[in-house]
Amino acid sequence: MRDTAANGTRQAIWARQPEAAWAAILKPALSVTLVLMALSAIGVTTAFAQESPVDDPVAVVQKAVTDAIAKAESSVVAIARVRKREKKFDPTGVSIDPSSTDFIPQHFGAGVVVDPQGLILTTYHLLGDPEKFDYIVWLNRAPYEVTRIAAVQQVNAADPWTDLAILKIEAANLTPISFGDADALKKGTFVVALGNPHGIARDGKLSASWGIVSNLERKAPTSPPEFRTSEGKETLHHFGTLIQTDAKLPPGSSGGALINLQGEMVGLITSLPPRSEEPTAGGFAIPVDDLFHRVLGELKEGRSPAFGFLGVSTRELDANERRRGEFGARVDRVVENTPAARGGLRPMDVITHVEGKPVYTRDDLFRELSKLPPDAEPELAIQRDAFGAQRGREIFRVVTLSKKHIDSARPSFARQQPTPWRGLRIEYVTALPPGQFFQPQASIINRADAVGVLDVVRDSPAWKAGFRPGELITHVGKTAVATPRQFAEAVADRGDAVSLKVLDSNGEAQVRVLSP
């Protein structure tokens, strides 16, 4: 009878004041709103909640969070960055091995296992300069030294544009993280952050914090001066790609996993330095999306990823145009003989969509184009002759992208480097350093029908034949070449002398014969 009466009392409270009933049974740290969001995120229906005892929803939420952490935490590691040959001492003056858990590193972060054989994903900015530092990885209390790939490299591959890097440790039978889909995230989605705050996870125990997705497609804060380009946008994330979360991300969280309530990683945490006017670091993560998977696949193979280039400079629409509801990026200039010129773009065109995705600002345009690989063929929606109060006619152009030159103070590292052909390293002309790309000869020929000499191995056959960086090669024999792949195909299996048509730095065309 007592139980029946109690149940009746609880039902009456639920009927009159359901929010008060929730508040009475929930832990102080959990608001009603958060619980309802969590239940929605893990698929608990209203009917289930009504049929279950009143304290079950809290248990369901708690179990979902703890299960998600348990599923993912064995795939998250602690990382220390140690200056080469650095020695540390305890207060008594005894030397401490940097691989010991007693060693307290000055620079630390986290990483994520992405392959059973010891491949660890982390952020590039955590590594610093791989020529100056060694790295220690702690996994399940066991310290691992990062495998040396070459005399001065300790990374499998690292890409400054996406701020991703892969380390290799001598380990086997590791548990790779499970990936979710960042494109499915919405504001308010529950997430959990797993990392190495303050470098305390050297004992193999990762720390967790939780919160919600605060926003999407956020811009990274401006980088420190030593890593800043002229525009201050030296990574793709400065154009607006990041997940923002209110989960606590103290120093050391970078490289950790942002997971959903299914224990799937939806973002790689990047606890970036705060802007000068902000007191704390921003809570951001690199989204696990199509670009992430493409770059990750190439880095795991030890190769440097490449990114698309169009060849326009743009500006924002003016205030009157925006007030009329117009959007897009207006083309100021089309660089001669780039993909934009070959695709028929003109100054004053307004690019409104890339592959059907709206472009609201110039940053949106460069972000979407720079996600794509070279030779991709995106469709651009363009408003042409868009003047006055009337929108211009809409046209569509399919362009074949070239390759972007990455302007970054951080070098790209890759274990797998293209083998020079007779001492020549060939690249897309648009990927040459700016000082080479805009040399006088670049305006003389159609750059669609040339490849650039990126580097020449000293004392190689090419060096002895007079080849130097910045020269353009238009033909192999009588075959025109416009991409590195076409060049490689044209010289493949050639064991004899090969004639190359070259445009030198003075804009003069000549034929050089390159012997084996």
Short mmCIF file of C-alpha atoms in Angstrom, two decimals:
data_model
loop_
_atom_site.label_atom_id
_atom_site.label_comp_id
_atom_site.label_asym_id
_atom_site.label_seq_id
_atom_site.Cartn_x
_atom_site.Cartn_y
_atom_site.Cartn_z
CA MET A 1 0.00 0.00 0.00
CA ARG A 2 2.82 2.39 0.87
CA ASP A 3 4.42 1.83 -2.55
CA THR A 4 1.10 2.37 -4.30
CA ALA A 5 0.54 5.61 -2.43
CA ALA A 6 4.06 6.79 -3.20
CA ASN A 7 3.57 6.02 -6.87
CA GLY A 8 0.32 7.95 -6.85
CA THR A 9 2.03 10.94 -5.22
CA ARG A 10 4.84 10.88 -7.79
CA GLN A 11 2.32 10.68 -10.65
CA ALA A 12 0.45 13.67 -9.23
CA ILE A 13 3.68 15.67 -9.07
CA TRP A 14 4.55 14.67 -12.63
CA ALA A 15 1.08 15.76 -13.80
CA ARG A 16 1.14 19.15 -11.99
CA GLN A 17 4.82 20.13 -12.14
CA PRO A 18 6.85 17.87 -14.44
CA GLU A 19 9.86 20.22 -14.38
CA ALA A 20 9.90 20.24 -10.58
CA ALA A 21 9.75 16.46 -10.63
CA TRP A 22 12.76 16.33 -12.95
CA ALA A 23 14.67 18.75 -10.76
CA ALA A 24 13.95 16.67 -7.69
CA ILE A 25 15.46 13.49 -9.12
CA LEU A 26 18.33 14.78 -11.24
CA LYS A 27 21.83 15.41 -10.02
CA PRO A 28 22.56 19.12 -9.47
CA ALA A 29 25.14 19.18 -12.28
CA LEU A 30 22.60 18.04 -14.86
CA SER A 31 19.86 20.42 -15.95
CA VAL A 32 16.55 19.24 -17.35
CA THR A 33 17.45 20.66 -20.73
CA LEU A 34 20.71 18.72 -20.91
CA VAL A 35 19.05 15.45 -19.99
CA LEU A 36 16.36 15.87 -22.63
CA MET A 37 19.02 16.69 -25.22
CA ALA A 38 21.01 13.64 -24.19
CA LEU A 39 17.98 11.39 -24.40
CA SER A 40 17.28 12.69 -27.87
CA ALA A 41 20.92 12.19 -28.90
CA ILE A 42 20.96 8.54 -27.85
CA GLY A 43 17.54 7.78 -29.27
CA VAL A 44 15.47 7.39 -26.08
CA THR A 45 11.81 7.93 -26.97
CA THR A 46 9.15 9.69 -24.92
CA ALA A 47 7.22 6.46 -24.62
CA PHE A 48 10.23 4.68 -23.15
CA ALA A 49 10.74 7.45 -20.61
CA GLN A 50 7.07 7.31 -19.57
CA GLU A 51 7.09 3.52 -19.17
CA SER A 52 10.36 3.44 -17.19
CA PRO A 53 10.81 4.25 -13.50
CA VAL A 54 11.29 7.98 -12.95
CA ASP A 55 15.01 7.63 -12.13
CA ASP A 56 15.87 5.61 -15.25
CA PRO A 57 16.47 8.55 -17.64
CA VAL A 58 19.39 9.73 -15.53
CA ALA A 59 20.86 6.25 -15.46
CA VAL A 60 20.43 5.97 -19.21
CA VAL A 61 22.28 9.25 -19.78
CA GLN A 62 25.05 8.35 -17.37
CA LYS A 63 25.48 4.91 -18.93
CA ALA A 64 25.59 6.41 -22.43
CA VAL A 65 28.37 8.80 -21.42
CA THR A 66 30.44 6.23 -19.53
CA ASP A 67 30.01 3.66 -22.31
CA ALA A 68 31.10 6.18 -24.93
CA ILE A 69 34.23 7.03 -22.92
CA ALA A 70 35.01 3.36 -22.30
CA LYS A 71 34.70 2.60 -26.00
CA ALA A 72 37.02 5.41 -27.14
CA GLU A 73 39.57 5.97 -24.37
CA SER A 74 41.77 2.98 -25.23
CA SER A 75 42.41 4.67 -28.61
CA VAL A 76 43.57 8.01 -27.19
CA VAL A 77 47.21 8.50 -26.13
CA ALA A 78 49.36 11.07 -24.33
CA ILE A 79 52.21 12.71 -26.26
CA ALA A 80 55.24 14.64 -25.01
CA ARG A 81 57.47 16.81 -27.16
CA VAL A 82 61.09 16.78 -25.97
CA ARG A 83 63.96 18.77 -27.38
CA LYS A 84 66.53 16.40 -28.83
CA ARG A 85 69.04 15.04 -26.28
CA GLU A 86 67.21 16.90 -23.52
CA LYS A 87 67.98 15.80 -19.96
CA LYS A 88 65.70 16.36 -16.96
CA PHE A 89 66.56 16.19 -13.27
CA ASP A 90 64.50 15.72 -10.15
CA PRO A 91 65.03 18.01 -7.09
CA THR A 92 67.87 15.76 -5.85
CA GLY A 93 69.75 16.15 -9.11
CA VAL A 94 69.08 12.60 -10.34
CA SER A 95 68.56 12.34 -14.10
CA ILE A 96 65.07 11.26 -15.18
CA ASP A 97 64.47 9.39 -18.40
CA PRO A 98 62.01 11.40 -20.57
CA SER A 99 60.13 8.17 -21.31
CA SER A 100 59.41 7.72 -17.59
CA THR A 101 56.06 8.72 -16.13
CA ASP A 102 58.07 10.70 -13.54
CA PHE A 103 59.23 13.00 -16.32
CA ILE A 104 57.11 16.15 -16.62
CA PRO A 105 57.40 17.53 -20.15
CA GLN A 106 57.19 21.21 -20.95
CA HIS A 107 55.26 20.51 -24.16
CA PHE A 108 52.51 17.94 -24.25
CA GLY A 109 49.28 16.96 -25.95
CA ALA A 110 47.34 13.94 -27.12
CA GLY A 111 46.88 11.70 -30.12
CA VAL A 112 44.49 9.11 -31.52
CA VAL A 113 45.26 5.58 -32.69
CA VAL A 114 44.24 5.21 -36.36
CA ASP A 115 45.92 1.91 -37.25
CA PRO A 116 46.56 -1.30 -35.24
CA GLN A 117 50.25 -1.23 -36.19
CA GLY A 118 51.12 1.96 -34.35
CA LEU A 119 49.98 4.96 -36.42
CA ILE A 120 48.97 7.90 -34.20
CA LEU A 121 47.05 10.93 -35.47
CA THR A 122 47.63 14.29 -33.84
CA THR A 123 47.73 17.99 -34.72
CA TYR A 124 50.72 19.32 -36.62
CA HIS A 125 51.08 22.39 -34.39
CA LEU A 126 51.65 20.10 -31.41
CA LEU A 127 54.82 18.74 -33.04
CA GLY A 128 56.69 22.00 -33.43
CA ASP A 129 59.76 21.49 -35.61
CA PRO A 130 60.38 17.72 -36.12
CA GLU A 131 64.03 18.51 -36.81
CA LYS A 132 64.47 19.85 -33.28
CA PHE A 133 62.27 17.59 -31.18
CA ASP A 134 61.79 13.96 -30.19
CA TYR A 135 58.39 12.59 -29.23
CA ILE A 136 57.23 10.16 -26.55
CA VAL A 137 53.82 8.48 -26.71
CA TRP A 138 52.17 6.93 -23.64
CA LEU A 139 49.57 4.24 -24.31
CA ASN A 140 48.06 2.17 -21.51
CA ARG A 141 50.93 3.20 -19.18
CA ALA A 142 53.59 2.07 -21.67
CA PRO A 143 55.94 4.74 -23.09
CA TYR A 144 56.88 4.47 -26.78
CA GLU A 145 59.46 6.44 -28.70
CA VAL A 146 58.38 7.66 -32.09
CA THR A 147 60.01 5.66 -34.88
CA ARG A 148 62.60 7.60 -36.85
CA ILE A 149 61.68 7.74 -40.51
CA ALA A 150 64.83 9.57 -41.64
CA ALA A 151 67.80 11.32 -40.08
CA VAL A 152 65.83 14.44 -39.24
CA GLN A 153 62.21 13.27 -39.46
CA GLN A 154 60.22 11.51 -36.78
CA VAL A 155 56.81 11.75 -38.39
CA ASN A 156 55.15 9.51 -40.94
CA ALA A 157 53.67 12.56 -42.62
CA ALA A 158 52.47 16.03 -41.61
CA ASP A 159 50.34 18.56 -43.46
CA PRO A 160 50.41 22.25 -42.44
CA TRP A 161 47.28 23.16 -44.43
CA THR A 162 44.94 20.87 -42.45
CA ASP A 163 47.11 20.86 -39.28
CA LEU A 164 47.17 17.04 -39.22
CA ALA A 165 50.14 14.74 -38.63
CA ILE A 166 50.79 11.02 -38.25
CA LEU A 167 53.37 9.59 -35.83
CA LYS A 168 54.62 6.00 -35.95
CA ILE A 169 55.38 3.97 -32.82
CA GLU A 170 56.68 0.41 -32.61
CA ALA A 171 53.52 -1.24 -31.37
CA ALA A 172 50.99 -3.79 -32.61
CA ASN A 173 47.43 -4.89 -31.97
CA LEU A 174 46.30 -1.42 -31.00
CA THR A 175 42.64 -0.41 -31.07
CA PRO A 176 41.92 2.26 -33.71
CA ILE A 177 39.33 4.90 -32.88
CA SER A 178 35.88 4.52 -34.46
CA PHE A 179 34.91 7.47 -36.65
CA GLY A 180 31.56 9.21 -36.73
CA ASP A 181 30.27 11.85 -39.14
CA ALA A 182 30.86 15.50 -38.30
CA ASP A 183 28.43 16.51 -41.04
CA ALA A 184 25.63 15.08 -38.88
CA LEU A 185 26.43 17.41 -35.96
CA LYS A 186 24.09 20.22 -34.97
CA LYS A 187 24.27 22.96 -32.40
CA GLY A 188 23.43 21.35 -29.09
CA THR A 189 24.67 17.86 -29.95
CA PHE A 190 26.25 16.23 -26.91
CA VAL A 191 30.01 15.58 -27.18
CA VAL A 192 32.76 14.31 -24.88
CA ALA A 193 36.41 15.43 -25.07
CA LEU A 194 39.21 12.96 -24.28
CA GLY A 195 42.73 14.33 -23.91
CA ASN A 196 45.88 14.91 -21.88
CA PRO A 197 45.23 18.19 -20.01
CA HIS A 198 48.27 19.57 -18.22
CA GLY A 199 50.26 16.51 -19.35
CA ILE A 200 48.82 14.30 -16.59
CA ALA A 201 47.85 11.32 -18.76
CA ARG A 202 51.33 9.78 -18.84
CA ASP A 203 49.97 7.05 -16.57
CA GLY A 204 47.65 5.96 -19.36
CA LYS A 205 44.56 7.50 -17.79
CA LEU A 206 42.99 10.01 -20.16
CA SER A 207 40.84 12.84 -18.82
CA ALA A 208 37.30 13.49 -20.02
CA SER A 209 35.09 16.57 -20.15
CA TRP A 210 31.70 16.94 -21.76
CA GLY A 211 29.51 19.60 -23.26
CA ILE A 212 27.64 20.41 -26.43
CA VAL A 213 28.49 21.55 -29.93
CA SER A 214 28.36 25.33 -29.59
CA ASN A 215 28.76 26.15 -33.28
CA LEU A 216 30.03 24.86 -36.61
CA GLU A 217 32.31 26.16 -39.38
CA ARG A 218 34.17 28.44 -36.98
CA LYS A 219 37.43 30.20 -37.89
CA ALA A 220 40.66 29.36 -36.07
CA PRO A 221 42.24 32.19 -34.05
CA THR A 222 45.14 34.01 -35.68
CA SER A 223 48.40 32.10 -35.28
CA PRO A 224 51.54 33.35 -33.50
CA PRO A 225 53.69 35.70 -35.64
CA GLU A 226 56.32 33.04 -36.41
CA PHE A 227 53.69 30.93 -38.19
CA ARG A 228 51.69 33.77 -39.75
CA THR A 229 51.49 34.48 -43.45
CA SER A 230 50.75 37.87 -44.95
CA GLU A 231 46.99 37.27 -44.61
CA GLY A 232 47.26 35.46 -41.29
CA LYS A 233 45.48 32.45 -42.85
CA GLU A 234 48.10 29.75 -43.07
CA THR A 235 45.70 26.81 -42.58
CA LEU A 236 42.38 25.83 -44.09
CA HIS A 237 40.83 26.26 -40.64
CA HIS A 238 41.38 30.01 -40.76
CA PHE A 239 38.69 30.09 -43.45
CA GLY A 240 36.05 28.54 -41.16
CA THR A 241 35.95 24.75 -40.77
CA LEU A 242 36.11 24.03 -37.04
CA ILE A 243 33.66 22.55 -34.56
CA GLN A 244 33.25 24.77 -31.50
CA THR A 245 32.39 23.14 -28.19
CA ASP A 246 31.89 24.32 -24.62
CA ALA A 247 33.59 21.21 -23.25
CA LYS A 248 36.61 22.22 -21.18
CA LEU A 249 39.81 21.91 -23.22
CA PRO A 250 42.80 22.94 -21.04
CA PRO A 251 46.35 23.00 -22.45
CA GLY A 252 47.29 19.48 -23.47
CA SER A 253 43.94 18.67 -25.02
CA SER A 254 45.17 19.22 -28.59
CA GLY A 255 45.29 15.99 -30.56
CA GLY A 256 42.65 14.33 -28.40
CA ALA A 257 39.30 12.98 -29.55
CA LEU A 258 35.95 14.75 -29.55
CA ILE A 259 33.43 11.91 -29.49
CA ASN A 260 29.66 11.57 -29.71
CA LEU A 261 27.53 9.50 -27.34
CA GLN A 262 28.11 6.44 -29.49
CA GLY A 263 31.83 6.62 -28.69
CA GLU A 264 32.69 7.69 -32.25
CA MET A 265 35.23 10.41 -32.95
CA VAL A 266 33.62 13.36 -34.72
CA GLY A 267 36.51 15.81 -34.29
CA LEU A 268 40.22 16.02 -33.53
CA ILE A 269 40.64 18.51 -30.70
CA THR A 270 42.75 21.56 -31.46
CA SER A 271 43.05 23.68 -28.33
CA LEU A 272 44.37 26.74 -30.09
CA PRO A 273 45.96 29.78 -28.42
CA PRO A 274 43.42 32.42 -27.38
CA ARG A 275 43.11 35.72 -29.18
CA SER A 276 44.70 38.62 -27.34
CA GLU A 277 41.34 39.82 -26.03
CA GLU A 278 40.24 36.36 -24.80
CA PRO A 279 41.22 34.94 -21.39
CA THR A 280 41.25 31.25 -22.32
CA ALA A 281 41.98 29.01 -25.27
CA GLY A 282 39.19 28.32 -27.71
CA GLY A 283 37.33 25.00 -27.64
CA PHE A 284 37.70 23.77 -31.22
CA ALA A 285 38.03 20.50 -33.11
CA ILE A 286 38.88 19.58 -36.69
CA PRO A 287 35.79 17.89 -38.14
CA VAL A 288 35.78 14.26 -39.24
CA ASP A 289 34.39 14.81 -42.74
CA ASP A 290 35.22 13.82 -46.33
CA LEU A 291 38.32 16.06 -46.41
CA PHE A 292 39.54 14.64 -43.10
CA HIS A 293 39.27 11.07 -44.41
CA ARG A 294 41.07 11.96 -47.66
CA VAL A 295 43.96 13.66 -45.87
CA LEU A 296 44.16 10.96 -43.20
CA GLY A 297 44.42 8.24 -45.85
CA GLU A 298 47.31 10.01 -47.58
CA LEU A 299 49.15 10.77 -44.34
CA LYS A 300 48.86 7.13 -43.23
CA GLU A 301 50.51 6.13 -46.50
CA GLY A 302 53.30 8.63 -45.79
CA ARG A 303 52.35 11.03 -48.59
CA SER A 304 51.69 14.76 -48.63
CA PRO A 305 48.10 15.65 -49.56
CA ALA A 306 47.42 18.25 -52.25
CA PHE A 307 44.68 20.86 -52.59
CA GLY A 308 42.89 22.62 -55.41
CA PHE A 309 43.63 26.03 -56.92
CA LEU A 310 41.31 28.18 -59.06
CA GLY A 311 43.21 31.39 -59.84
CA VAL A 312 41.02 34.35 -58.83
CA SER A 313 41.19 37.18 -56.37
CA THR A 314 37.82 38.18 -54.90
CA ARG A 315 36.10 40.69 -52.66
CA GLU A 316 32.92 40.78 -50.61
CA LEU A 317 29.64 42.14 -51.91
CA ASP A 318 28.82 45.66 -50.77
CA ALA A 319 26.34 46.48 -48.02
CA ASN A 320 23.49 47.36 -50.40
CA GLU A 321 23.80 44.03 -52.18
CA ARG A 322 23.76 42.14 -48.91
CA ARG A 323 20.70 44.09 -47.72
CA ARG A 324 18.89 42.93 -50.86
CA GLY A 325 19.63 39.34 -49.84
CA GLU A 326 22.33 38.79 -52.41
CA PHE A 327 25.31 36.62 -51.55
CA GLY A 328 28.51 35.33 -53.10
CA ALA A 329 32.11 36.38 -53.73
CA ARG A 330 32.79 38.93 -56.49
CA VAL A 331 35.74 38.23 -58.77
CA ASP A 332 38.22 41.11 -58.83
CA ARG A 333 40.86 39.50 -61.01
CA VAL A 334 41.32 36.34 -63.04
CA VAL A 335 44.93 35.19 -63.25
CA GLU A 336 45.86 34.52 -66.84
CA ASN A 337 45.94 30.89 -67.99
CA THR A 338 44.86 29.45 -64.64
CA PRO A 339 41.82 27.15 -64.22
CA ALA A 340 39.63 30.22 -63.68
CA ALA A 341 40.70 31.75 -67.01
CA ARG A 342 40.34 28.46 -68.87
CA GLY A 343 36.90 28.01 -67.30
CA GLY A 344 35.66 31.32 -68.68
CA LEU A 345 35.42 33.32 -65.44
CA ARG A 346 35.50 37.10 -65.76
CA PRO A 347 36.11 40.04 -63.42
CA MET A 348 32.86 41.17 -61.75
CA ASP A 349 31.38 37.66 -61.86
CA VAL A 350 29.76 36.70 -58.54
CA ILE A 351 30.39 33.08 -57.56
CA THR A 352 27.38 31.94 -55.51
CA HIS A 353 27.81 28.14 -55.25
CA VAL A 354 30.54 25.50 -55.39
CA GLU A 355 29.14 22.06 -56.18
CA GLY A 356 25.71 23.27 -55.07
CA LYS A 357 26.93 24.59 -51.69
CA PRO A 358 26.15 28.28 -51.12
CA VAL A 359 29.06 30.74 -50.99
CA TYR A 360 28.27 33.71 -48.73
CA THR A 361 31.75 35.23 -48.41
CA ARG A 362 35.13 35.08 -50.11
CA ASP A 363 36.37 32.88 -47.26
CA ASP A 364 33.59 30.40 -48.04
CA LEU A 365 34.77 30.24 -51.64
CA PHE A 366 38.43 29.59 -50.85
CA ARG A 367 37.52 27.11 -48.14
CA GLU A 368 35.37 24.97 -50.42
CA LEU A 369 37.83 25.09 -53.34
CA SER A 370 40.82 24.36 -51.12
CA LYS A 371 39.16 21.23 -49.75
CA LEU A 372 39.20 19.65 -53.21
CA PRO A 373 42.18 17.84 -54.73
CA PRO A 374 43.99 18.97 -57.90
CA ASP A 375 42.24 17.89 -61.11
CA ALA A 376 38.86 17.94 -59.37
CA GLU A 377 36.11 19.36 -61.59
CA PRO A 378 33.68 21.34 -59.42
CA GLU A 379 30.69 23.12 -60.91
CA LEU A 380 30.53 26.83 -60.09
CA ALA A 381 27.26 28.78 -60.13
CA ILE A 382 27.89 32.36 -61.25
CA GLN A 383 25.84 35.54 -61.41
CA ARG A 384 27.08 37.48 -64.44
CA ASP A 385 26.38 41.15 -65.19
CA ALA A 386 24.92 41.50 -61.68
CA PHE A 387 24.58 45.26 -61.40
CA GLY A 388 22.02 47.58 -59.86
CA ALA A 389 18.90 46.23 -58.19
CA GLN A 390 18.51 43.29 -60.60
CA ARG A 391 20.34 40.01 -60.27
CA GLY A 392 22.35 39.06 -63.33
CA ARG A 393 21.84 35.96 -65.41
CA GLU A 394 22.91 32.74 -63.78
CA ILE A 395 25.43 30.58 -65.58
CA PHE A 396 27.34 27.46 -64.63
CA ARG A 397 30.96 26.63 -65.28
CA VAL A 398 32.82 23.39 -64.66
CA VAL A 399 36.51 24.05 -63.98
CA THR A 400 39.44 21.66 -63.65
CA LEU A 401 41.43 22.75 -60.62
CA SER A 402 45.19 23.00 -60.51
CA LYS A 403 47.28 22.60 -57.34
CA LYS A 404 47.57 25.16 -54.55
CA HIS A 405 50.92 26.33 -53.20
CA ILE A 406 50.77 26.11 -49.40
CA ASP A 407 52.15 29.32 -47.92
CA SER A 408 53.14 28.22 -44.43
CA ALA A 409 56.10 28.64 -42.10
CA ARG A 410 55.64 24.97 -41.18
CA PRO A 411 57.12 22.60 -43.76
CA SER A 412 55.28 19.61 -45.10
CA PHE A 413 56.77 16.24 -44.10
CA ALA A 414 56.20 12.93 -45.88
CA ARG A 415 57.94 9.57 -45.73
CA GLN A 416 57.01 8.83 -49.33
CA GLN A 417 58.61 11.40 -51.60
CA PRO A 418 58.29 11.37 -55.41
CA THR A 419 61.47 10.00 -56.97
CA PRO A 420 63.23 12.66 -59.06
CA TRP A 421 63.51 11.79 -62.73
CA ARG A 422 67.14 12.26 -63.70
CA GLY A 423 67.36 14.88 -60.95
CA LEU A 424 64.20 16.81 -61.86
CA ARG A 425 61.37 17.35 -59.35
CA ILE A 426 58.30 18.37 -61.34
CA GLU A 427 55.25 20.22 -60.00
CA TYR A 428 52.09 22.01 -61.16
CA VAL A 429 53.08 25.53 -62.19
CA THR A 430 50.51 27.01 -59.78
CA ALA A 431 52.11 25.09 -56.89
CA LEU A 432 55.53 26.67 -57.42
CA PRO A 433 56.57 29.26 -54.83
CA PRO A 434 55.08 32.66 -55.74
CA GLY A 435 58.46 34.05 -56.74
CA GLN A 436 58.67 31.38 -59.41
CA PHE A 437 55.02 31.21 -60.45
CA PHE A 438 54.92 34.89 -61.41
CA GLN A 439 58.23 35.01 -63.24
CA PRO A 440 58.24 36.79 -66.63
CA GLN A 441 57.91 33.61 -68.66
CA ALA A 442 54.62 32.80 -66.92
CA SER A 443 52.85 35.47 -68.97
CA ILE A 444 54.39 34.36 -72.27
CA ILE A 445 53.01 30.85 -72.67
CA ASN A 446 49.78 29.14 -71.83
CA ARG A 447 50.53 27.74 -68.39
CA ALA A 448 47.91 25.04 -68.99
CA ASP A 449 50.48 23.45 -71.30
CA ALA A 450 53.48 23.38 -68.96
CA VAL A 451 54.81 21.91 -65.76
CA GLY A 452 57.25 23.63 -63.43
CA VAL A 453 60.67 22.59 -62.21
CA LEU A 454 60.30 22.65 -58.42
CA ASP A 455 63.82 21.47 -57.61
CA VAL A 456 66.91 20.00 -59.25
CA VAL A 457 69.21 17.54 -57.51
CA ARG A 458 72.69 19.03 -57.53
CA ASP A 459 75.19 17.24 -59.81
CA SER A 460 72.41 15.12 -61.34
CA PRO A 461 72.03 14.75 -65.14
CA ALA A 462 69.37 17.50 -65.08
CA TRP A 463 71.64 19.84 -63.12
CA LYS A 464 74.51 19.25 -65.51
CA ALA A 465 72.15 19.90 -68.45
CA GLY A 466 71.42 23.35 -67.07
CA PHE A 467 67.99 22.86 -65.47
CA ARG A 468 67.14 25.13 -62.54
CA PRO A 469 64.10 25.68 -60.29
CA GLY A 470 61.38 27.87 -61.77
CA GLU A 471 61.83 26.82 -65.39
CA LEU A 472 58.82 25.56 -67.31
CA ILE A 473 58.70 22.42 -69.43
CA THR A 474 56.11 22.46 -72.19
CA HIS A 475 56.93 19.25 -74.12
CA VAL A 476 58.58 15.88 -73.69
CA GLY A 477 59.68 15.18 -77.25
CA LYS A 478 56.57 16.18 -79.21
CA THR A 479 54.16 15.43 -76.36
CA ALA A 480 52.69 18.46 -74.57
CA VAL A 481 52.63 18.11 -70.78
CA ALA A 482 50.37 20.07 -68.44
CA THR A 483 50.47 18.07 -65.18
CA PRO A 484 53.12 16.11 -63.26
CA ARG A 485 51.23 12.93 -64.07
CA GLN A 486 51.39 13.64 -67.81
CA PHE A 487 55.10 14.35 -67.49
CA ALA A 488 55.69 11.09 -65.60
CA GLU A 489 53.76 9.13 -68.21
CA ALA A 490 55.71 10.78 -71.04
CA VAL A 491 59.12 9.87 -69.57
CA ALA A 492 58.17 6.46 -68.17
CA ASP A 493 60.45 3.61 -69.25
CA ARG A 494 62.62 5.97 -71.28
CA GLY A 495 66.18 4.72 -71.00
CA ASP A 496 67.52 6.82 -73.87
CA ALA A 497 68.23 10.53 -74.25
CA VAL A 498 65.04 12.63 -74.03
CA SER A 499 64.50 16.06 -75.54
CA LEU A 500 62.60 18.56 -73.40
CA LYS A 501 61.20 21.89 -74.59
CA VAL A 502 61.95 24.43 -71.88
CA LEU A 503 61.05 28.04 -71.19
CA ASP A 504 63.83 29.52 -69.07
CA SER A 505 63.66 32.37 -66.56
CA ASN A 506 64.19 34.92 -69.35
CA GLY A 507 61.17 33.66 -71.26
CA GLU A 508 63.27 32.09 -74.02
CA ALA A 509 62.21 28.71 -75.41
CA GLN A 510 64.84 26.09 -76.08
CA VAL A 511 65.21 22.36 -76.46
CA ARG A 512 67.51 20.50 -74.08
CA VAL A 513 68.50 16.89 -74.42
CA LEU A 514 68.63 15.08 -71.11
CA SER A 515 70.73 11.92 -71.05
CA PRO A 516 70.26 9.05 -68.55
#
